[in-house]
mmCIF file of C-alpha atoms and ligand atoms in Angstrom:
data_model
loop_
_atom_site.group_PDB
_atom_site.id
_atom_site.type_symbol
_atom_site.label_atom_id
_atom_site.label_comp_id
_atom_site.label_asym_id
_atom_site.label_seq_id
_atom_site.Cartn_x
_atom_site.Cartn_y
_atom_site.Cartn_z
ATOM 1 C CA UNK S 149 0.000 0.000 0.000
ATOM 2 C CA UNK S 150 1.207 3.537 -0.600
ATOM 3 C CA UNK S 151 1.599 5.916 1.708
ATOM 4 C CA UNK S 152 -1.638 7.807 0.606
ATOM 5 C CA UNK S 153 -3.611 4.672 1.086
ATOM 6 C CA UNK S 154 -2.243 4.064 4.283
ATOM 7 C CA UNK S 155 -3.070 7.644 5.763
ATOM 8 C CA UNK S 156 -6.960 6.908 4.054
ATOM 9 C CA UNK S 157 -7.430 3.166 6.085
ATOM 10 C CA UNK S 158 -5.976 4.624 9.093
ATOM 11 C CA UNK S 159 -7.742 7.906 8.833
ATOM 12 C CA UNK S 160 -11.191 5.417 8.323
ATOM 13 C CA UNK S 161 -9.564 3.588 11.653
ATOM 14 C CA UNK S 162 -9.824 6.982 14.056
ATOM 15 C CA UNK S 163 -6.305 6.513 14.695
ATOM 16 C CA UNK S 164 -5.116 9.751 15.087
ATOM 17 C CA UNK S 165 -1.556 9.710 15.890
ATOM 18 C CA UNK S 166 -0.719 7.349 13.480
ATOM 19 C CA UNK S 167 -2.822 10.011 10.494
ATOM 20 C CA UNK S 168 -0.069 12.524 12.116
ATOM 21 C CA UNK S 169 2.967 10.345 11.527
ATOM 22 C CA UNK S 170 1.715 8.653 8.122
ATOM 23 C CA UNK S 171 1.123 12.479 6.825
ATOM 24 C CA UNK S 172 4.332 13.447 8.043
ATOM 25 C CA UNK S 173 6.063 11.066 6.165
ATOM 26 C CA UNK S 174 4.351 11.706 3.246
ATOM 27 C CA UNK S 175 5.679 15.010 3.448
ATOM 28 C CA UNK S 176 9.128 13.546 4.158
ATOM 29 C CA UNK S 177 9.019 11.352 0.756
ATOM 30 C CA UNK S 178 7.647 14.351 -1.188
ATOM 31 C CA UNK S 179 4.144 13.810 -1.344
ATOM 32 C CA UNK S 180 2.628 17.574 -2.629
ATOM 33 C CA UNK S 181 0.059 18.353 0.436
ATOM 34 C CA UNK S 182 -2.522 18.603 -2.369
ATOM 35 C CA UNK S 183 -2.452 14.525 -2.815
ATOM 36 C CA UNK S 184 -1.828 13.718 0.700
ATOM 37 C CA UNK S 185 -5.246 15.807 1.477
ATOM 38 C CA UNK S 186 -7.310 14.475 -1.514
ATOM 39 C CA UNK S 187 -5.848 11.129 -1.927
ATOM 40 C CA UNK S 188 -5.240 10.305 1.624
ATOM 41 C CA UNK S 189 -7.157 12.476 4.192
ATOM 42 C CA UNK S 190 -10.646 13.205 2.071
ATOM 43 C CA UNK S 191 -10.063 9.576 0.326
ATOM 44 C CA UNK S 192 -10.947 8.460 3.739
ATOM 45 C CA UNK S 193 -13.337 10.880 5.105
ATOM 46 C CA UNK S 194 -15.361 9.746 1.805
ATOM 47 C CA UNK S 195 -15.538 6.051 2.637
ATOM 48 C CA UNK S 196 -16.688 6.973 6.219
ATOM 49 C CA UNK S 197 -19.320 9.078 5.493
ATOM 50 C CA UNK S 198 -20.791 6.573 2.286
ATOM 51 C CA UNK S 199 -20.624 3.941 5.578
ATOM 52 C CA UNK S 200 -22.550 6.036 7.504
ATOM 53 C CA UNK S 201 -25.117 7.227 4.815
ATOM 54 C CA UNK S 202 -25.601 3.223 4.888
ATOM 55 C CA UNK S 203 -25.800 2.594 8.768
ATOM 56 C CA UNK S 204 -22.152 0.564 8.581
ATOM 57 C CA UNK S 205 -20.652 2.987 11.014
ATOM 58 C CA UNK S 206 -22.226 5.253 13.734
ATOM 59 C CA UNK S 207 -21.944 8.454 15.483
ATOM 60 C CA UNK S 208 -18.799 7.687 17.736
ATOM 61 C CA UNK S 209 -16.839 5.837 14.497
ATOM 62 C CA UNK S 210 -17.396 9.205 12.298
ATOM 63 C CA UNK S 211 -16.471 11.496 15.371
ATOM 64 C CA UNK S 212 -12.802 9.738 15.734
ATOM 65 C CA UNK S 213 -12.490 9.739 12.080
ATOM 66 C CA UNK S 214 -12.939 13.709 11.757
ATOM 67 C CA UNK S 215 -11.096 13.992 14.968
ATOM 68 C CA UNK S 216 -8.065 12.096 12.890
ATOM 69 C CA UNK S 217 -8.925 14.085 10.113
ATOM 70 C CA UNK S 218 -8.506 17.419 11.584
ATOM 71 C CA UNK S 219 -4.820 16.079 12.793
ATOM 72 C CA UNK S 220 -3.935 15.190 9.703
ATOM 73 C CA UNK S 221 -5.457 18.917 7.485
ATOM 74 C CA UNK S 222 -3.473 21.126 10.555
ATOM 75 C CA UNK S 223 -0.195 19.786 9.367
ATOM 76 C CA UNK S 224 -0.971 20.384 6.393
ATOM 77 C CA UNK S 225 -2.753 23.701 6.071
ATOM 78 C CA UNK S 226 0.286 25.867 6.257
ATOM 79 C CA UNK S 227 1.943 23.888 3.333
ATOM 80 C CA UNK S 228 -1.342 23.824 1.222
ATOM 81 C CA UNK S 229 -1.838 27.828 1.454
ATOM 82 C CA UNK S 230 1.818 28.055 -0.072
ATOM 83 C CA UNK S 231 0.778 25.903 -2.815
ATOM 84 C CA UNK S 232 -2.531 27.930 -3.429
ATOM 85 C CA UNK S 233 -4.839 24.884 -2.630
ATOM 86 C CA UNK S 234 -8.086 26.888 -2.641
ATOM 87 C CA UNK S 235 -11.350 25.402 -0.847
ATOM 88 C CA UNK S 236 -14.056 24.284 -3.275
ATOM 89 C CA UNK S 237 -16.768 26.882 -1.398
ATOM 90 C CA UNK S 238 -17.427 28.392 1.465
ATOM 91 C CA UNK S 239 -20.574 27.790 3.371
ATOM 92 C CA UNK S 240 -21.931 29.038 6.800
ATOM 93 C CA UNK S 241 -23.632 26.730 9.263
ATOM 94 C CA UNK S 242 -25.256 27.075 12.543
ATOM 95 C CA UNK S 243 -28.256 25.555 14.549
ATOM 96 C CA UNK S 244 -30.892 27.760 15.108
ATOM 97 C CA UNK S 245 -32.059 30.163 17.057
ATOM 98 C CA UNK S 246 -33.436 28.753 20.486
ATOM 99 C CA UNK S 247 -31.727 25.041 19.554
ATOM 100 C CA UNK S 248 -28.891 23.806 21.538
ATOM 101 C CA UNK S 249 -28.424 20.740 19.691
ATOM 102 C CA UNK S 250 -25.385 20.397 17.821
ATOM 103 C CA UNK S 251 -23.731 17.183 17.537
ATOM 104 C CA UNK S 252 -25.432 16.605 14.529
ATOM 105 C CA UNK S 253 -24.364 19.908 12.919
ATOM 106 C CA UNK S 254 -21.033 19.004 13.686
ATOM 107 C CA UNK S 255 -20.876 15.921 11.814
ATOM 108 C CA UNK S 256 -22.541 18.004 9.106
ATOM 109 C CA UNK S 257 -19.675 20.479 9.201
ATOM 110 C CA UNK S 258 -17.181 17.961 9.358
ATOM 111 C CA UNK S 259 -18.335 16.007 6.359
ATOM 112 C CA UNK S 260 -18.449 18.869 4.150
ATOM 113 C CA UNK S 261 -14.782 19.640 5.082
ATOM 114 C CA UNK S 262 -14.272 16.989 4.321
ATOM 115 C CA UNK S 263 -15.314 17.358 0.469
ATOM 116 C CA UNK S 264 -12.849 20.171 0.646
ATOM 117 C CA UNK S 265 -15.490 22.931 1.993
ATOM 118 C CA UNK S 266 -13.928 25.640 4.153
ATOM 119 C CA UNK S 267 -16.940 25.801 6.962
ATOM 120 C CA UNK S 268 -17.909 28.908 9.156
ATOM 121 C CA UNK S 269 -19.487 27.370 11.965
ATOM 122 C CA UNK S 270 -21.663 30.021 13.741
ATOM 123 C CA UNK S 271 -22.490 27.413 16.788
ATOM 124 C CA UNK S 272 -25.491 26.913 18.599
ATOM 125 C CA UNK S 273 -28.584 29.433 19.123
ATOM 126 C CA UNK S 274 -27.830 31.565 15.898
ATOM 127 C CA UNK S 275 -30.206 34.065 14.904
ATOM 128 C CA UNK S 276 -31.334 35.148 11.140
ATOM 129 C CA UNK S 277 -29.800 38.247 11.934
ATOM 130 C CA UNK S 278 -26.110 36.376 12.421
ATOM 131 C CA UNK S 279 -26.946 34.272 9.562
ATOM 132 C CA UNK S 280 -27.115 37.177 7.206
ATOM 133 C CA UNK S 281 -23.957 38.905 8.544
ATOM 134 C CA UNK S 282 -22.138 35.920 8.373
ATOM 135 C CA UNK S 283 -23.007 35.815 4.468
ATOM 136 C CA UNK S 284 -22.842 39.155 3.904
ATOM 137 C CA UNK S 285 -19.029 39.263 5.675
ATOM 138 C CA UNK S 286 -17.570 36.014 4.743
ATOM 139 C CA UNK S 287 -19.271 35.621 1.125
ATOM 140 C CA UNK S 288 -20.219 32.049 1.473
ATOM 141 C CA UNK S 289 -22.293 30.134 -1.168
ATOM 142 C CA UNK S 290 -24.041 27.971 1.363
ATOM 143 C CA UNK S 291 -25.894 28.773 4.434
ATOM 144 C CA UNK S 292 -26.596 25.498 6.281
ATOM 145 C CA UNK S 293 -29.294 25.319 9.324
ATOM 146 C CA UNK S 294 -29.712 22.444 11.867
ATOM 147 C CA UNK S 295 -32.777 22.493 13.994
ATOM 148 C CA UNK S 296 -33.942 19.009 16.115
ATOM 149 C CA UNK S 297 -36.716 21.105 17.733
ATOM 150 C CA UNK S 298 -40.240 20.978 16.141
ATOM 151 C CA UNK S 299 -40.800 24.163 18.529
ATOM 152 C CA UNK S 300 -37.024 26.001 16.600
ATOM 153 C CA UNK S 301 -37.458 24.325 13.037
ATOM 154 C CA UNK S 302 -39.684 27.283 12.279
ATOM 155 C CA UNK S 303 -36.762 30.039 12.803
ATOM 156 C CA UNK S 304 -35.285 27.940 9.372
ATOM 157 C CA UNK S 305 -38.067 29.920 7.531
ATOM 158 C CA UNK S 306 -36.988 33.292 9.175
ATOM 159 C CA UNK S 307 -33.684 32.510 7.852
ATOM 160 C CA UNK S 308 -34.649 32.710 4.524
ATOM 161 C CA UNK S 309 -37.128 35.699 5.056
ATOM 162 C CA UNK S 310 -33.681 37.489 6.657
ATOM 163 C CA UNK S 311 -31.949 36.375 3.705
ATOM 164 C CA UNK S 312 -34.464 37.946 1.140
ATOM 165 C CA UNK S 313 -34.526 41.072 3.030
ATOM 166 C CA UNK S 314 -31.104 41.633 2.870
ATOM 167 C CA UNK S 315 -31.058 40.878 -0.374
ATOM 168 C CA UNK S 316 -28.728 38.466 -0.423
ATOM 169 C CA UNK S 317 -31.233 35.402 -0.672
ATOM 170 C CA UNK S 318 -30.294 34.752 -4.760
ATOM 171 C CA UNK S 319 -26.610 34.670 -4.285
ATOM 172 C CA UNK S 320 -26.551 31.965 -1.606
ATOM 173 C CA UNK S 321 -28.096 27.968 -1.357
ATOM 174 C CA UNK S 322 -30.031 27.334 1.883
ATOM 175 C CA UNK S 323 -29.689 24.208 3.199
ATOM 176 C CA UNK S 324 -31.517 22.269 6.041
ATOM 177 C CA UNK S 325 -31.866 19.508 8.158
ATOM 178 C CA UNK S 326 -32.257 17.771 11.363
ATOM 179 C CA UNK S 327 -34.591 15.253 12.830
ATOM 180 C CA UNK S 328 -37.981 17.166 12.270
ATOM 181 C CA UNK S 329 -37.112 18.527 8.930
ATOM 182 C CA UNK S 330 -38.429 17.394 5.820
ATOM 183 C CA UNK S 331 -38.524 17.951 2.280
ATOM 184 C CA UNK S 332 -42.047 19.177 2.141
ATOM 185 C CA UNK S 333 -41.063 21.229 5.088
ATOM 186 C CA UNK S 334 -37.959 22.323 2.904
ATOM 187 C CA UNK S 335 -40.305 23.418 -0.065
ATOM 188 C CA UNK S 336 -42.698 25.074 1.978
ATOM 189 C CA UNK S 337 -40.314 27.696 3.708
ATOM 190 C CA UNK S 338 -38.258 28.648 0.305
ATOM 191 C CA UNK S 339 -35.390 26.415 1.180
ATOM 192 C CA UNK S 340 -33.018 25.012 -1.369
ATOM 193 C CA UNK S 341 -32.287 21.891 -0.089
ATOM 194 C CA UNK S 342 -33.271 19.201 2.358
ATOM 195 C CA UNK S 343 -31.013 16.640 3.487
ATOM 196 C CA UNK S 344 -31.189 13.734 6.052
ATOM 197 C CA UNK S 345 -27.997 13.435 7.082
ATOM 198 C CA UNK S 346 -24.352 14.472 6.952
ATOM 199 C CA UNK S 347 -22.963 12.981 4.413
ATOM 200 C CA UNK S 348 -25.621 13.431 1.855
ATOM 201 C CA UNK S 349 -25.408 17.006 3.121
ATOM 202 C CA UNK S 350 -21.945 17.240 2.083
ATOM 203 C CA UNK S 351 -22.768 15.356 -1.227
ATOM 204 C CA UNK S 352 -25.393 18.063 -2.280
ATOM 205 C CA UNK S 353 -23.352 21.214 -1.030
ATOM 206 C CA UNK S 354 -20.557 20.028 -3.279
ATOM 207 C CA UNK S 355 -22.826 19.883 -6.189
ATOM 208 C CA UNK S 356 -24.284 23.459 -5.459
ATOM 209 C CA UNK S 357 -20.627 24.931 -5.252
ATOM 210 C CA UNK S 358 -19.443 23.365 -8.689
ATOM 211 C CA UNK S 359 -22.835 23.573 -10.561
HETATM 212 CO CO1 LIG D 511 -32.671 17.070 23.118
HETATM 213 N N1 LIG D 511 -34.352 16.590 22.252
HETATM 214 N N2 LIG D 511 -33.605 18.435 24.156
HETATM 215 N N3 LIG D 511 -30.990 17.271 24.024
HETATM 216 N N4 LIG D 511 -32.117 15.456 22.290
HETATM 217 C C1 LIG D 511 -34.313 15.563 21.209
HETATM 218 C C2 LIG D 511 -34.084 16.213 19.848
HETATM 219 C C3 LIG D 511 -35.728 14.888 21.360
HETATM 220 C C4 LIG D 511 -36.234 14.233 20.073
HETATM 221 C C5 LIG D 511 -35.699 13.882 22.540
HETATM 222 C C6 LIG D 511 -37.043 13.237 22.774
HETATM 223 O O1 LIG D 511 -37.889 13.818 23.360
HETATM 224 N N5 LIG D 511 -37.209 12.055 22.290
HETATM 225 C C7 LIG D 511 -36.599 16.104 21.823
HETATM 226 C C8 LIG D 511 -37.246 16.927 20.711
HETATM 227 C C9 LIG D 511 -38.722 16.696 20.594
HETATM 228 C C10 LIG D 511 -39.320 17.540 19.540
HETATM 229 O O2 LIG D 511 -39.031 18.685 19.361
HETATM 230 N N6 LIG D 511 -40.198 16.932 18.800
HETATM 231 C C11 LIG D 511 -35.609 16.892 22.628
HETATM 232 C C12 LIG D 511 -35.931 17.840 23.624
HETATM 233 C C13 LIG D 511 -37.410 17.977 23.923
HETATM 234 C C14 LIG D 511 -34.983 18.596 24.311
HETATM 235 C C15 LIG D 511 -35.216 19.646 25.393
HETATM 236 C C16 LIG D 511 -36.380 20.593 25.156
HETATM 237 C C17 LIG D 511 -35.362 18.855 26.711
HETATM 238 C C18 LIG D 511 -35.715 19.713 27.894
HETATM 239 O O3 LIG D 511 -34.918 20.494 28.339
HETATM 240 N N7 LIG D 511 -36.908 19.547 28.339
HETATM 241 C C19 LIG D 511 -33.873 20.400 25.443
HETATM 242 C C20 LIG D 511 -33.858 21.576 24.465
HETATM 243 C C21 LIG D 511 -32.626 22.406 24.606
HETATM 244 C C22 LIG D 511 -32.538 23.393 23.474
HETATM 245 O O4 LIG D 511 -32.059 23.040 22.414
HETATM 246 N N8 LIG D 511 -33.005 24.604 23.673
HETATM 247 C C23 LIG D 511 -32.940 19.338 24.963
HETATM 248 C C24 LIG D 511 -31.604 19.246 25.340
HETATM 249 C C25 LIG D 511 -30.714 18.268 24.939
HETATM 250 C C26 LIG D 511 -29.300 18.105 25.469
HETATM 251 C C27 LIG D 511 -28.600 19.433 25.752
HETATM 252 C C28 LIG D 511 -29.359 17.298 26.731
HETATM 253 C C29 LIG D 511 -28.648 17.222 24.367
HETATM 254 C C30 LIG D 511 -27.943 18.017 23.264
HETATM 255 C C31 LIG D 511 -26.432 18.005 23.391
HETATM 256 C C32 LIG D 511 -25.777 18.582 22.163
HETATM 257 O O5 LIG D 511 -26.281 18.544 21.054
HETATM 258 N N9 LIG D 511 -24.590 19.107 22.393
HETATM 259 C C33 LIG D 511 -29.854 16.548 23.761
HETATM 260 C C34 LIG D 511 -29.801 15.375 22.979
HETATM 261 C C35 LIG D 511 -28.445 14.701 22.898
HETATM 262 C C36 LIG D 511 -30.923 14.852 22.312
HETATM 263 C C37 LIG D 511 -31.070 13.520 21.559
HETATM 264 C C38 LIG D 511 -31.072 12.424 22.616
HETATM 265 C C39 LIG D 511 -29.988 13.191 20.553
HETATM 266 C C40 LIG D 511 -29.773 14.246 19.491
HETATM 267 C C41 LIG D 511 -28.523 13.921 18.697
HETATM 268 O O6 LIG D 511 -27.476 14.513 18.914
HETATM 269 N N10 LIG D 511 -28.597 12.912 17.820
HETATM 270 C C42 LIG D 511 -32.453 13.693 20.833
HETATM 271 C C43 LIG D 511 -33.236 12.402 20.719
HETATM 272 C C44 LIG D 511 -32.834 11.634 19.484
HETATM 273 O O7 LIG D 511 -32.578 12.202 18.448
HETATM 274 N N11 LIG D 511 -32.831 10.365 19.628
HETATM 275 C C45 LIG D 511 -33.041 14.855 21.520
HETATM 276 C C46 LIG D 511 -27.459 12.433 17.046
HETATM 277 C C47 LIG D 511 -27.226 13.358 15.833
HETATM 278 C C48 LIG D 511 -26.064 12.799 15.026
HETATM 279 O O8 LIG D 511 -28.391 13.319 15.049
HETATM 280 O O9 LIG D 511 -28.799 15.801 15.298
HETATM 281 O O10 LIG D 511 -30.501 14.302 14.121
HETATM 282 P P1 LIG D 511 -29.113 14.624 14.464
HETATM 283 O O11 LIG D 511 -28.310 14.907 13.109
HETATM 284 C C49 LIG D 511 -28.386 14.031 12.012
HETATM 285 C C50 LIG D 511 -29.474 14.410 10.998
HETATM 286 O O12 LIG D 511 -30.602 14.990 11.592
HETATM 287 C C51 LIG D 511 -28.752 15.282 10.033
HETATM 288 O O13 LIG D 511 -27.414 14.801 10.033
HETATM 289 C C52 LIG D 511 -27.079 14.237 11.298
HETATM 290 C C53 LIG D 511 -26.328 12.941 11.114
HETATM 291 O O14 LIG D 511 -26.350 12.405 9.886
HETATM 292 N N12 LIG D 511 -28.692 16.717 10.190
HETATM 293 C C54 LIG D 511 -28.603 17.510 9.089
HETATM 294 C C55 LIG D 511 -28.628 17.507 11.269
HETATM 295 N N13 LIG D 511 -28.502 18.776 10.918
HETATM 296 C C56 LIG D 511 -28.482 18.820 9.577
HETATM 297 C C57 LIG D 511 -28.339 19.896 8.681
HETATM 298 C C58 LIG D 511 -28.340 19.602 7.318
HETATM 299 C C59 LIG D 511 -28.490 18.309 6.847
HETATM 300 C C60 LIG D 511 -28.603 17.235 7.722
HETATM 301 O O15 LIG D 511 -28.215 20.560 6.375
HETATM 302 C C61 LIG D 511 -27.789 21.854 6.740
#
């Protein structure tokens, strides 16, 4: 096995300290950071989040796996400035306003990192006011809202209604999600798109950002 294929199996094993020394290596033998992130790092992120689109791997499995993941990018994100690596998009993601949940969103964010998004995470308990600011001062494509309340999956649609006020609402892609949410739900509030869980998420912001 190379050493790209060994930073992607160990990277799908959560073991972070050996992702550190197989992508330190890599840079040893000359690997450009560019292949160690796509071939290696995201090469593995991709096979953990098509497992857990298919119930093969859970919560925890995908948690050690970004954790490994995010070892592996900060060694390499000085490197892969100098080379001009740009990220494929930018998007903006919070939970909404009144919503404290957020383990979900994280997984969200970390899947589309790992399709090579760079991800503003706003946190927990955002309002359509930070939304919009966030858009308006980081220029992102996406704006992506978690709610797992039925009583906060309303403030999605306030999001959008923020958005068009602003006018802002044509230049970016809402997406949403989260236990309650739907795709009717999606349609009825003006969204863009509705997905049901992280790694689709990331699947679908990659195809808005390179449509
Ligand atoms: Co809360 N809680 N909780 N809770 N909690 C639920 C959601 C609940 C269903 C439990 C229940 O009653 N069975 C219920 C909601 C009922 C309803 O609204 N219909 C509930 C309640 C009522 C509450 C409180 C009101 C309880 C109280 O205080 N009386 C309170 C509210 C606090 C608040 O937010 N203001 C509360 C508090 C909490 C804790 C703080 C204790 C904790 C949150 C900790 C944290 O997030 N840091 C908590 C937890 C852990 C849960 C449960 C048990 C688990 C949620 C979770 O993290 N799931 C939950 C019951 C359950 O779901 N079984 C429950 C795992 C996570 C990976 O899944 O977030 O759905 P999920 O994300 C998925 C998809 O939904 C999707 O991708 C993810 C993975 O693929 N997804 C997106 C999520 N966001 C997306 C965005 C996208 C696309 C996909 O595009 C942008």
């Amino acid at each position: 096995m190379s050493v790209l294929q060994d930073i992607s199996a160990a990277l799908q094993r959560g073991r972070m300290p050996k992702v550190k020394e197989l992508v330190t290596q890599a840079l040893e033998q000359g690997e450009s950071p560019k292949a160690i992130l796509e071939d290696g790092l995201l090469a593995g992120m991709s096979v953990i989040g098509e497992k857990f689109k298919n119930n093969e791997v859970f919560v925890p499995e995908v948690l050690v796996a970004a954790r490994a993941m995010n070892a592996g990018t900060a060694l390499l994100k000085a490197k892969l400035q100098e080379e001009g690596v740009a990220a494929k998009g930018k998007a903006v993601i919070g939970t909404v306003k009144g919503d404290l949940h957020d383990i979900g969103k994280n997984l969200v964010k970390l899947m589309l990192e790992g399709k090579g998004l760079e991800v503003i995470d706003l946190g927990v308990d955002v309002s359509p006011e930070k939304f919009v600011e966030a858009v308006n001062e980081q220029g992102a494509q996406l704006v992506c809202c978690s709610a797992l309340l039925t009583t906060t999956m309303g403030e999605m649609k306030h999001v959008v209604e923020a958005l068009e006020k602003a006018g802002v609402r044509d230049k970016v892609k809402v997406m949403v999600g989260g236990a309650p949410i739907t795709q009717s739900f999606c349609d009825a509030i003006g969204a863009d798109a509705y997905t049901p869980d992280a790694a689709s998420a990331a699947d679908k912001a990659l195809e808005f950002v390179t449509a």
